[in-house]
Amino acid sequence: MADPVMTLEMIEASQMGLKAVGAGLAVGLAGVGTGLGELGIGAAAVGATAENKDMFGLALLFTVIPETVVIFGLVVALLLLF
Amino acid sequence: MVDVGGPAPYIYVSTRMRVRKAKLIPREEYLRMLNMSLPEITRFIGETEYKREIDELASSFSGINLIEVGLSWNLAKEYQDVLKITPSGVMRFVQSYLRHWDIQNVLTILRGKMQGVKPGKIKEVLVPAGELDKNALDRLLAEDSPDRIVEAVKGRRLGPLLSAGLHEALETGSFATLENELYKNLYMQMVSDAKGGVAGGYEFLGYIQTEIDTRNIMNLFRFRGQHASGEEIKALLIPGGKAFTVDELVRMSTIENLDELIEAAKKKTRDPELAAVFDELRQQRPVHEVEVLLTTYRLKQMERLSKRYPFSVLPILAYLEMKRYEVANLRAIARGKEYGLANERIEGYLVM
């Protein structure tokens, strides 16, 4: 059987593909992590708000703090892609 | 509450309990209330979490009765409220815990009926927090003989014991033995519920054992000076404690000297907090002070356990117990003021 011959175009294309997979993983896993982080905070925030309505603003702020992790993931993904 | 799985329901309910705990009346407020008159106390209570009940009942009751009924209603409402948000995984434990209100309510009804008290008057002191809700209690109140009342609760957990002991209680005119049996049985059922292999049972068992231990020690101090025989004492102690077994307690009850008793008790416990309580008890104290000391210890212990096991039934039980003692404190202050007792005397009965 003849050796497979890889052209430069093929290598570039596969590199691009792996970058895309990496970017996807960066955003996806960061999102999962954020979800896990928000699980507890969200439950506590709803509990606190149910007892005291004035807590709503502060509770919402606490809930979105783990969102920053997704932004890190997004930044990494964008750096990879462009 | 529908259990969505995972830790979220526990976090939710723990937070709510924590907020509610923070809303409980602090020590300084009790001390301030001691210097108030009864109408001032009513107004003060009416401005706190008890506002709705006090407003609602103000047209039909006044003075001490308004406070009493308002507190009972609020307690019952609070318990039902908490049941609604309890995660389904630990629901059975909370229900099991609340069953002691059933015993209290049924016995209150039976006692009231025996004394010929009007149903409306009995209703004022009922706390519909257990399995028997307001409607079930109303039905029991409408029954005219003790036999019919016992017949009506036959299907419940306390039914068999109640029907077995009723005859004797009616003959002697005292429900004390029956009451002891019912509570002992309740604790035994709670222990078997906890040991039933259901998830979360271990933590619940920790709570029950603390409760049984403190209650047994309380009883031990009550027996002192009563010259009760070993058999009598044994019959009244609750089995299933962690720090002390019934036999040990019976042996301890024979020690006449208080210092020796304290030493014997301290040897058995590894908990430094409990040992500190025993040191406090070294002085000769009236029984109610012993009870307050032990109750304070128990509440602290529950608070600690609830922080160690946040994903369990303990944060809920800790709050329910604290609420119960808040109501007991307010009632003690109101009653004490009604009878014109000295402030120091009332303060001795407060669990703060």
CSV table of C-alpha atoms in Angstrom, one decimal, chain B:
chain,number,residue,atom,x,y,z
B,1,MET,CA,-41.7,20.7,47.8
B,2,VAL,CA,-40.9,18.7,44.6
B,3,ASP,CA,-37.4,17.3,44.9
B,4,VAL,CA,-35.4,18.2,41.8
B,5,GLY,CA,-32.5,16.2,43.0
B,6,GLY,CA,-29.0,17.3,43.9
B,7,PRO,CA,-28.1,19.7,46.7
B,8,ALA,CA,-30.3,22.6,45.4
B,9,PRO,CA,-33.4,22.0,47.5
B,10,TYR,CA,-31.3,21.7,50.7
B,11,ILE,CA,-29.4,24.9,50.0
B,12,TYR,CA,-32.7,26.7,49.3
B,13,VAL,CA,-34.4,25.5,52.5
B,14,SER,CA,-31.2,26.1,54.6
B,15,THR,CA,-31.1,29.7,53.4
B,16,ARG,CA,-34.7,30.3,54.2
B,17,MET,CA,-34.3,28.8,57.6
B,18,ARG,CA,-31.2,30.9,58.2
B,19,VAL,CA,-33.1,34.1,57.3
B,20,ARG,CA,-35.9,33.1,59.6
B,21,LYS,CA,-33.5,32.3,62.4
B,22,ALA,CA,-32.1,35.8,62.0
B,23,LYS,CA,-35.6,37.2,62.4
B,24,LEU,CA,-36.1,35.5,65.8
B,25,ILE,CA,-36.3,37.8,68.8
B,26,PRO,CA,-32.8,38.5,70.2
B,27,ARG,CA,-31.8,38.4,73.9
B,28,GLU,CA,-31.8,42.2,74.3
B,29,GLU,CA,-35.4,42.4,73.1
B,30,TYR,CA,-36.5,39.9,75.7
B,31,LEU,CA,-34.7,41.9,78.4
B,32,ARG,CA,-36.5,45.0,77.1
B,33,MET,CA,-39.8,43.3,77.2
B,34,LEU,CA,-39.3,42.4,80.8
B,35,ASN,CA,-39.7,46.1,81.6
B,36,MET,CA,-43.0,46.4,79.6
B,37,SER,CA,-46.6,46.1,80.7
B,38,LEU,CA,-48.9,43.5,79.1
B,39,PRO,CA,-50.5,45.9,76.6
B,40,GLU,CA,-47.1,47.1,75.6
B,41,ILE,CA,-45.9,43.6,75.1
B,42,THR,CA,-49.0,42.9,73.0
B,43,ARG,CA,-48.2,45.9,70.9
B,44,PHE,CA,-44.5,44.9,70.6
B,45,ILE,CA,-45.4,41.4,69.5
B,46,GLY,CA,-47.9,42.9,67.1
B,47,GLU,CA,-45.1,44.7,65.3
B,48,THR,CA,-43.0,41.6,64.8
B,49,GLU,CA,-43.5,38.4,62.9
B,50,TYR,CA,-46.7,37.8,64.9
B,51,LYS,CA,-48.5,40.9,63.3
B,52,ARG,CA,-50.9,39.0,61.2
B,53,GLU,CA,-52.2,36.7,63.9
B,54,ILE,CA,-52.4,39.5,66.5
B,55,ASP,CA,-54.4,41.7,64.0
B,56,GLU,CA,-56.6,38.9,63.0
B,57,LEU,CA,-57.5,37.8,66.5
B,58,ALA,CA,-57.6,41.2,68.2
B,59,SER,CA,-61.4,41.5,67.6
B,60,SER,CA,-62.2,38.2,69.4
B,61,PHE,CA,-59.6,38.1,72.1
B,62,SER,CA,-57.9,40.5,74.5
B,63,GLY,CA,-55.1,40.7,77.0
B,64,ILE,CA,-53.2,37.5,77.8
B,65,ASN,CA,-55.6,35.3,75.7
B,66,LEU,CA,-54.8,37.3,72.6
B,67,ILE,CA,-51.1,36.7,73.1
B,68,GLU,CA,-51.6,33.0,73.9
B,69,VAL,CA,-53.8,32.3,70.9
B,70,GLY,CA,-51.8,34.5,68.6
B,71,LEU,CA,-48.6,32.7,69.5
B,72,SER,CA,-50.1,29.2,69.1
B,73,TRP,CA,-51.5,30.1,65.7
B,74,ASN,CA,-48.3,31.6,64.5
B,75,LEU,CA,-46.3,28.6,65.6
B,76,ALA,CA,-48.7,26.2,63.8
B,77,LYS,CA,-48.7,28.4,60.7
B,78,GLU,CA,-44.9,28.5,60.8
B,79,TYR,CA,-44.6,24.7,61.1
B,80,GLN,CA,-47.1,24.1,58.2
B,81,ASP,CA,-45.1,26.7,56.1
B,82,VAL,CA,-41.9,24.9,56.8
B,83,LEU,CA,-43.4,21.6,55.8
B,84,LYS,CA,-44.4,23.1,52.5
B,85,ILE,CA,-40.8,23.9,51.6
B,86,THR,CA,-39.1,20.8,53.1
B,87,PRO,CA,-37.3,18.7,50.5
B,88,SER,CA,-39.2,15.5,50.0
B,89,GLY,CA,-36.2,13.4,50.9
B,90,VAL,CA,-36.3,14.5,54.6
B,91,MET,CA,-40.1,15.1,54.8
B,92,ARG,CA,-40.7,11.9,56.7
B,93,PHE,CA,-38.2,13.0,59.4
B,94,VAL,CA,-39.9,16.4,59.9
B,95,GLN,CA,-43.3,14.8,60.1
B,96,SER,CA,-41.9,12.3,62.6
B,97,TYR,CA,-40.6,15.2,64.7
B,98,LEU,CA,-43.9,17.1,64.5
B,99,ARG,CA,-45.8,14.1,65.8
B,100,HIS,CA,-45.2,15.2,69.4
B,101,TRP,CA,-47.7,18.0,68.8
B,102,ASP,CA,-50.3,15.3,68.0
B,103,ILE,CA,-49.7,13.8,71.4
B,104,GLN,CA,-49.9,17.1,73.1
B,105,ASN,CA,-53.1,18.1,71.3
B,106,VAL,CA,-55.0,14.8,71.8
B,107,LEU,CA,-54.1,14.8,75.5
B,108,THR,CA,-55.1,18.4,75.8
B,109,ILE,CA,-58.5,17.6,74.3
B,110,LEU,CA,-59.0,14.5,76.5
B,111,ARG,CA,-58.0,16.4,79.6
B,112,GLY,CA,-60.2,19.3,78.7
B,113,LYS,CA,-63.2,17.0,78.1
B,114,MET,CA,-62.6,15.3,81.4
B,115,GLN,CA,-62.6,18.6,83.2
B,116,GLY,CA,-65.7,19.7,81.4
B,117,VAL,CA,-64.0,22.6,79.6
B,118,LYS,CA,-65.9,24.1,76.6
B,119,PRO,CA,-64.6,23.1,73.2
B,120,GLY,CA,-64.0,26.7,72.3
B,121,LYS,CA,-61.8,27.1,75.3
B,122,ILE,CA,-59.8,24.0,74.6
B,123,LYS,CA,-59.3,25.1,71.0
B,124,GLU,CA,-57.4,28.2,72.3
B,125,VAL,CA,-54.5,26.1,73.6
B,126,LEU,CA,-54.2,23.6,70.7
B,127,VAL,CA,-51.3,23.9,68.4
B,128,PRO,CA,-52.4,22.3,65.1
B,129,ALA,CA,-48.8,21.7,63.9
B,130,GLY,CA,-48.7,17.9,63.6
B,131,GLU,CA,-50.4,15.3,61.5
B,132,LEU,CA,-53.8,16.2,62.9
B,133,ASP,CA,-54.5,19.6,61.3
B,134,LYS,CA,-57.1,22.2,62.3
B,135,ASN,CA,-60.0,20.3,60.7
B,136,ALA,CA,-59.1,17.0,62.3
B,137,LEU,CA,-58.8,18.7,65.7
B,138,ASP,CA,-62.1,20.4,65.2
B,139,ARG,CA,-63.7,17.0,64.5
B,140,LEU,CA,-62.1,15.6,67.7
B,141,LEU,CA,-63.4,18.6,69.7
B,142,ALA,CA,-66.9,17.9,68.5
B,143,GLU,CA,-66.8,14.3,69.8
B,144,ASP,CA,-68.5,14.0,73.2
B,145,SER,CA,-66.8,11.1,75.0
B,146,PRO,CA,-63.1,10.2,75.4
B,147,ASP,CA,-63.8,6.8,73.9
B,148,ARG,CA,-65.0,8.4,70.7
B,149,ILE,CA,-62.0,10.6,70.5
B,150,VAL,CA,-59.7,7.6,70.9
B,151,GLU,CA,-61.8,5.8,68.3
B,152,ALA,CA,-61.3,8.6,65.9
B,153,VAL,CA,-57.5,8.6,66.0
B,154,LYS,CA,-57.3,4.8,66.0
B,155,GLY,CA,-55.7,4.7,62.6
B,156,ARG,CA,-52.9,7.0,63.6
B,157,ARG,CA,-49.6,6.0,65.0
B,158,LEU,CA,-50.5,7.0,68.5
B,159,GLY,CA,-53.8,5.1,68.3
B,160,PRO,CA,-53.0,1.7,69.7
B,161,LEU,CA,-51.2,3.0,72.8
B,162,LEU,CA,-53.9,5.6,73.4
B,163,SER,CA,-56.7,3.0,73.4
B,164,ALA,CA,-54.7,0.6,75.5
B,165,GLY,CA,-54.0,3.2,78.2
B,166,LEU,CA,-57.2,5.2,78.1
B,167,HIS,CA,-59.2,3.0,80.5
B,168,GLU,CA,-56.6,3.2,83.2
B,169,ALA,CA,-56.2,6.9,82.7
B,170,LEU,CA,-60.0,7.5,83.0
B,171,GLU,CA,-60.2,5.4,86.2
B,172,THR,CA,-57.3,7.1,88.0
B,173,GLY,CA,-58.3,10.5,86.5
B,174,SER,CA,-54.7,11.2,85.5
B,175,PHE,CA,-53.2,11.0,82.1
B,176,ALA,CA,-49.6,11.2,83.3
B,177,THR,CA,-48.7,7.5,82.8
B,178,LEU,CA,-50.4,7.5,79.4
B,179,GLU,CA,-48.5,10.7,78.5
B,180,ASN,CA,-45.1,9.2,79.5
B,181,GLU,CA,-45.8,6.0,77.5
B,182,LEU,CA,-46.9,8.0,74.4
B,183,TYR,CA,-43.8,10.2,74.4
B,184,LYS,CA,-41.5,7.2,75.1
B,185,ASN,CA,-43.1,5.4,72.2
B,186,LEU,CA,-42.7,8.5,70.0
B,187,TYR,CA,-39.0,8.6,70.7
B,188,MET,CA,-38.7,4.9,70.0
B,189,GLN,CA,-40.5,5.4,66.7
B,190,MET,CA,-38.3,8.3,65.8
B,191,VAL,CA,-35.2,6.2,66.5
B,192,SER,CA,-36.5,3.4,64.3
B,193,ASP,CA,-37.5,5.8,61.6
B,194,ALA,CA,-33.9,7.2,61.7
B,195,LYS,CA,-32.4,3.7,61.7
B,196,GLY,CA,-34.6,2.5,58.9
B,197,GLY,CA,-31.8,2.8,56.3
B,198,VAL,CA,-33.3,5.8,54.6
B,199,ALA,CA,-30.8,8.4,53.4
B,200,GLY,CA,-30.5,11.3,55.9
B,201,GLY,CA,-31.4,9.0,58.8
B,202,TYR,CA,-28.0,9.2,60.4
B,203,GLU,CA,-28.2,13.0,60.9
B,204,PHE,CA,-31.7,12.7,62.3
B,205,LEU,CA,-30.5,10.1,64.7
B,206,GLY,CA,-27.9,12.5,66.0
B,207,TYR,CA,-30.6,15.0,66.8
B,208,ILE,CA,-32.9,12.5,68.5
B,209,GLN,CA,-30.1,11.2,70.6
B,210,THR,CA,-29.1,14.6,71.8
B,211,GLU,CA,-32.8,15.3,72.7
B,212,ILE,CA,-33.1,12.0,74.5
B,213,ASP,CA,-29.9,12.6,76.5
B,214,THR,CA,-30.8,16.1,77.6
B,215,ARG,CA,-34.3,15.0,78.5
B,216,ASN,CA,-33.0,12.1,80.6
B,217,ILE,CA,-30.6,14.3,82.4
B,218,MET,CA,-33.4,16.7,83.1
B,219,ASN,CA,-35.5,13.9,84.5
B,220,LEU,CA,-32.6,12.8,86.6
B,221,PHE,CA,-32.4,16.2,88.2
B,222,ARG,CA,-36.2,16.2,88.7
B,223,PHE,CA,-36.0,12.8,90.5
B,224,ARG,CA,-33.4,14.1,93.0
B,225,GLY,CA,-35.0,14.7,96.3
B,226,GLN,CA,-38.1,12.8,95.3
B,227,HIS,CA,-36.8,9.5,96.7
B,228,ALA,CA,-38.2,7.5,93.8
B,229,SER,CA,-37.2,3.8,93.6
B,230,GLY,CA,-34.9,2.5,90.8
B,231,GLU,CA,-37.8,0.8,89.1
B,232,GLU,CA,-39.9,3.9,89.1
B,233,ILE,CA,-37.1,5.9,87.6
B,234,LYS,CA,-36.3,3.3,85.0
B,235,ALA,CA,-39.9,3.3,83.9
B,236,LEU,CA,-39.7,7.1,83.2
B,237,LEU,CA,-36.3,7.3,81.4
B,238,ILE,CA,-36.2,7.2,77.6
B,239,PRO,CA,-34.1,4.5,76.1
B,240,GLY,CA,-31.9,5.2,73.0
B,241,GLY,CA,-29.7,8.0,74.2
B,242,LYS,CA,-26.1,8.3,73.1
B,243,ALA,CA,-24.1,9.6,76.0
B,244,PHE,CA,-26.0,7.7,78.7
B,245,THR,CA,-27.8,4.4,78.7
B,246,VAL,CA,-30.9,3.9,80.9
B,247,ASP,CA,-29.0,1.6,83.3
B,248,GLU,CA,-26.2,4.1,83.7
B,249,LEU,CA,-28.8,6.8,84.5
B,250,VAL,CA,-30.5,4.6,87.0
B,251,ARG,CA,-27.2,4.0,88.7
B,252,MET,CA,-26.4,7.7,88.7
B,253,SER,CA,-29.8,8.4,90.3
B,254,THR,CA,-28.7,6.5,93.4
B,255,ILE,CA,-25.8,8.9,94.0
B,256,GLU,CA,-26.9,11.3,96.8
B,257,ASN,CA,-24.0,13.8,96.6
B,258,LEU,CA,-24.4,16.3,93.8
B,259,ASP,CA,-20.6,16.7,93.3
B,260,GLU,CA,-20.2,12.9,92.9
B,261,LEU,CA,-23.2,12.8,90.5
B,262,ILE,CA,-21.6,15.5,88.3
B,263,GLU,CA,-18.3,13.7,88.3
B,264,ALA,CA,-19.9,10.5,87.3
B,265,ALA,CA,-21.8,12.3,84.5
B,266,LYS,CA,-18.8,14.1,83.3
B,267,LYS,CA,-16.8,10.9,83.0
B,268,LYS,CA,-19.4,9.6,80.5
B,269,THR,CA,-19.4,12.5,78.1
B,270,ARG,CA,-16.7,13.4,75.6
B,271,ASP,CA,-18.4,16.6,74.6
B,272,PRO,CA,-16.6,19.6,76.3
B,273,GLU,CA,-19.7,21.7,75.9
B,274,LEU,CA,-21.8,19.2,77.8
B,275,ALA,CA,-19.1,18.9,80.5
B,276,ALA,CA,-19.3,22.7,80.9
B,277,VAL,CA,-23.0,22.4,81.4
B,278,PHE,CA,-22.4,19.8,84.1
B,279,ASP,CA,-19.9,22.2,85.8
B,280,GLU,CA,-22.7,24.8,85.8
B,281,LEU,CA,-25.0,22.3,87.4
B,282,ARG,CA,-22.6,21.8,90.3
B,283,GLN,CA,-24.4,24.5,92.2
B,284,GLN,CA,-27.7,23.6,93.8
B,285,ARG,CA,-30.2,25.0,91.3
B,286,PRO,CA,-34.0,24.9,91.1
B,287,VAL,CA,-35.3,22.4,88.5
B,288,HIS,CA,-36.4,25.1,86.0
B,289,GLU,CA,-32.9,26.5,85.8
B,290,VAL,CA,-31.5,23.1,85.1
B,291,GLU,CA,-34.0,22.7,82.3
B,292,VAL,CA,-33.1,26.1,80.8
B,293,LEU,CA,-29.4,25.3,81.0
B,294,LEU,CA,-29.8,21.9,79.3
B,295,THR,CA,-32.2,23.4,76.7
B,296,THR,CA,-29.8,26.1,75.8
B,297,TYR,CA,-27.1,23.5,75.4
B,298,ARG,CA,-29.3,21.4,73.2
B,299,LEU,CA,-30.2,24.3,70.9
B,300,LYS,CA,-26.5,25.2,70.6
B,301,GLN,CA,-25.7,21.6,69.8
B,302,MET,CA,-28.4,21.5,67.2
B,303,GLU,CA,-27.1,24.7,65.6
B,304,ARG,CA,-23.7,23.2,65.5
B,305,LEU,CA,-25.0,20.0,64.0
B,306,SER,CA,-27.0,21.9,61.4
B,307,LYS,CA,-23.9,23.6,60.2
B,308,ARG,CA,-21.9,20.4,60.1
B,309,TYR,CA,-24.6,18.7,58.0
B,310,PRO,CA,-26.3,21.4,55.9
B,311,PHE,CA,-27.7,18.9,53.4
B,312,SER,CA,-29.9,17.2,56.0
B,313,VAL,CA,-33.0,17.7,58.0
B,314,LEU,CA,-31.0,19.4,60.8
B,315,PRO,CA,-31.2,23.0,59.7
B,316,ILE,CA,-35.0,22.7,59.5
B,317,LEU,CA,-35.3,21.0,62.9
B,318,ALA,CA,-32.9,23.6,64.5
B,319,TYR,CA,-35.1,26.4,63.3
B,320,LEU,CA,-38.3,24.7,64.4
B,321,GLU,CA,-36.9,24.1,67.9
B,322,MET,CA,-35.7,27.7,68.2
B,323,LYS,CA,-39.1,29.0,67.1
B,324,ARG,CA,-40.7,26.8,69.6
B,325,TYR,CA,-38.6,28.2,72.4
B,326,GLU,CA,-39.2,31.8,71.2
B,327,VAL,CA,-42.9,31.2,71.6
B,328,ALA,CA,-42.4,29.6,75.0
B,329,ASN,CA,-40.3,32.6,76.1
B,330,LEU,CA,-42.9,35.1,74.9
B,331,ARG,CA,-45.6,33.1,76.7
B,332,ALA,CA,-43.5,33.0,79.8
B,333,ILE,CA,-43.0,36.8,79.8
B,334,ALA,CA,-46.7,37.5,79.1
B,335,ARG,CA,-47.9,35.0,81.8
B,336,GLY,CA,-45.3,36.2,84.3
B,337,LYS,CA,-46.4,39.8,83.7
B,338,GLU,CA,-50.1,38.9,84.0
B,339,TYR,CA,-49.4,37.4,87.5
B,340,GLY,CA,-47.1,40.3,88.5
B,341,LEU,CA,-44.0,38.2,89.0
B,342,ALA,CA,-40.6,39.9,89.5
B,343,ASN,CA,-38.4,40.4,86.4
B,344,GLU,CA,-35.7,38.2,87.8
B,345,ARG,CA,-38.1,35.4,88.4
B,346,ILE,CA,-39.4,35.5,84.8
B,347,GLU,CA,-35.9,35.8,83.4
B,348,GLY,CA,-35.0,32.5,85.1
B,349,TYR,CA,-37.5,30.8,82.8
B,350,LEU,CA,-36.3,32.2,79.5
B,351,VAL,CA,-34.3,30.2,77.1
B,352,MET,CA,-32.0,32.8,75.5
